[in-house]
Amino acid sequence: MTTAMRPWSLFELPTQSVIGLILLLNGFLIAVAAVTHTLPNWPPGQADIHVADQTGTPIFTLAGAGNISSGGPITIWNDVSVSNSIFTAWIVMALLVVLSILATARLSEHPGRLQNLFELVVQGLADFMREAGGSGVVRFLPLFGSLFLFALFSNWLSVVPFVGQIELLHSPTADYHTNLGMALTGFAWYQAAGIRQNGLGYFVRWFNFTGFREGALVGVVMILVGIIELFSELFRILTLTLRLWGNIWGGEIVLSVLAALLFIPSLSLPFIGLELFIGFIQAFVFAFLVLLYIILALESHGGEEHEAHEPEAHNEALPMAA
Amino acid sequence: MSLAWLGAGIAIGFGALGAGLGIGIAGSKVAEATGRNPDAANAIRTNGIIIVVFAESLGIFSFVIAFLLQGKAL
């Protein structure tokens, strides 16, 4: 067996010895726990499972300390503070910013490794956007890419050991405030893009009186459809927030519960792979839904007399989003 | 108070049932479509993920509701 000099040479080890190493580590942990009499009760009671917090906890309070109201299952912090999820979000931001600066500091015609990777990512995202919504939406690449990369790094941070388990670190997307902020950013952005593109005609999708030309019944139905559309706009914020948060927070809980229930610590290792996959899919879905809402906001809607025929980016048939 | 636990169980059970049925139907259709037209596999996969995610988010809602109810019972 070769000794693992570098981290990536671990992948060159034969699978059997890796599994053997993991089992050996488990046996060692259980033996240590048995000797020191800290073996958890079997079956574990609820108190033995450390469940991840729904939201961050303040680590540094600026004002209004102790102004905390616990209303039912959700604790509301009415103070101005820096929570551990904000601190971890700063770490993610610093990581992304430093990597970007390093990659773009010395741009060259013959790119190095880091620049190659970044070109691959940016080009891939731009190609995906062009495929989904025509070349007209590629100008939203900064928003799309930022949301995707931030959510991706935050999601993947949630399975890193100690994140979510110690006081200082809490994955940003496992705190619904971060997701609400991201969802509101996307919401404001696509509304602004739609209004800029369509002018007053943008509001036709909610207040559509053109149906009255074809009779009172059609007109009333059109108005009701507009009201449903208006409410679906509000539900978009809710679903964007809860989808990402529920997946990541639920994933953390699944990991900790499995680690406690299965008794052997690293038997939850396959689920870490699942969580990595889910984290990627959810970050992708979050960014893609914002992109989809932008595409839907950009296309002209209803009343023909409101708009001249603009050169519109060809939109493929995409599922209407809830 | 223990009725809240019952409610949590019912919430996650029925929520997972509905989401599972929806994801299963969508997934089978995606597999069928890919088999019928392998050239369009990429577009079908992207749309399939998006559709599945809508069904899944309802299951996630029921999970959140169940967890909040369980916290209420404590």
mmCIF file of N, CA and C in Angstrom, chain A residues 118 139 144 236 275:
data_model
loop_
_atom_site.group_PDB
_atom_site.id
_atom_site.type_symbol
_atom_site.label_atom_id
_atom_site.label_comp_id
_atom_site.label_asym_id
_atom_site.label_seq_id
_atom_site.Cartn_x
_atom_site.Cartn_y
_atom_site.Cartn_z
ATOM 1 N N PHE A 118 -11.467 28.552 -14.244
ATOM 2 C CA PHE A 118 -12.460 29.627 -14.197
ATOM 3 C C PHE A 118 -13.081 29.854 -15.567
ATOM 4 N N ARG A 139 -26.590 38.483 -20.492
ATOM 5 C CA ARG A 139 -26.147 39.646 -19.709
ATOM 6 C C ARG A 139 -26.509 39.503 -18.235
ATOM 7 N N PHE A 144 -26.713 35.283 -12.148
ATOM 8 C CA PHE A 144 -26.877 33.829 -12.194
ATOM 9 C C PHE A 144 -25.664 33.117 -11.597
ATOM 10 N N ARG A 236 -43.406 32.537 -5.305
ATOM 11 C CA ARG A 236 -42.079 32.225 -5.825
ATOM 12 C C ARG A 236 -41.008 32.501 -4.773
ATOM 13 N N GLU A 275 -25.494 14.076 -0.166
ATOM 14 C CA GLU A 275 -25.671 15.485 0.184
ATOM 15 C C GLU A 275 -24.885 16.393 -0.761
#
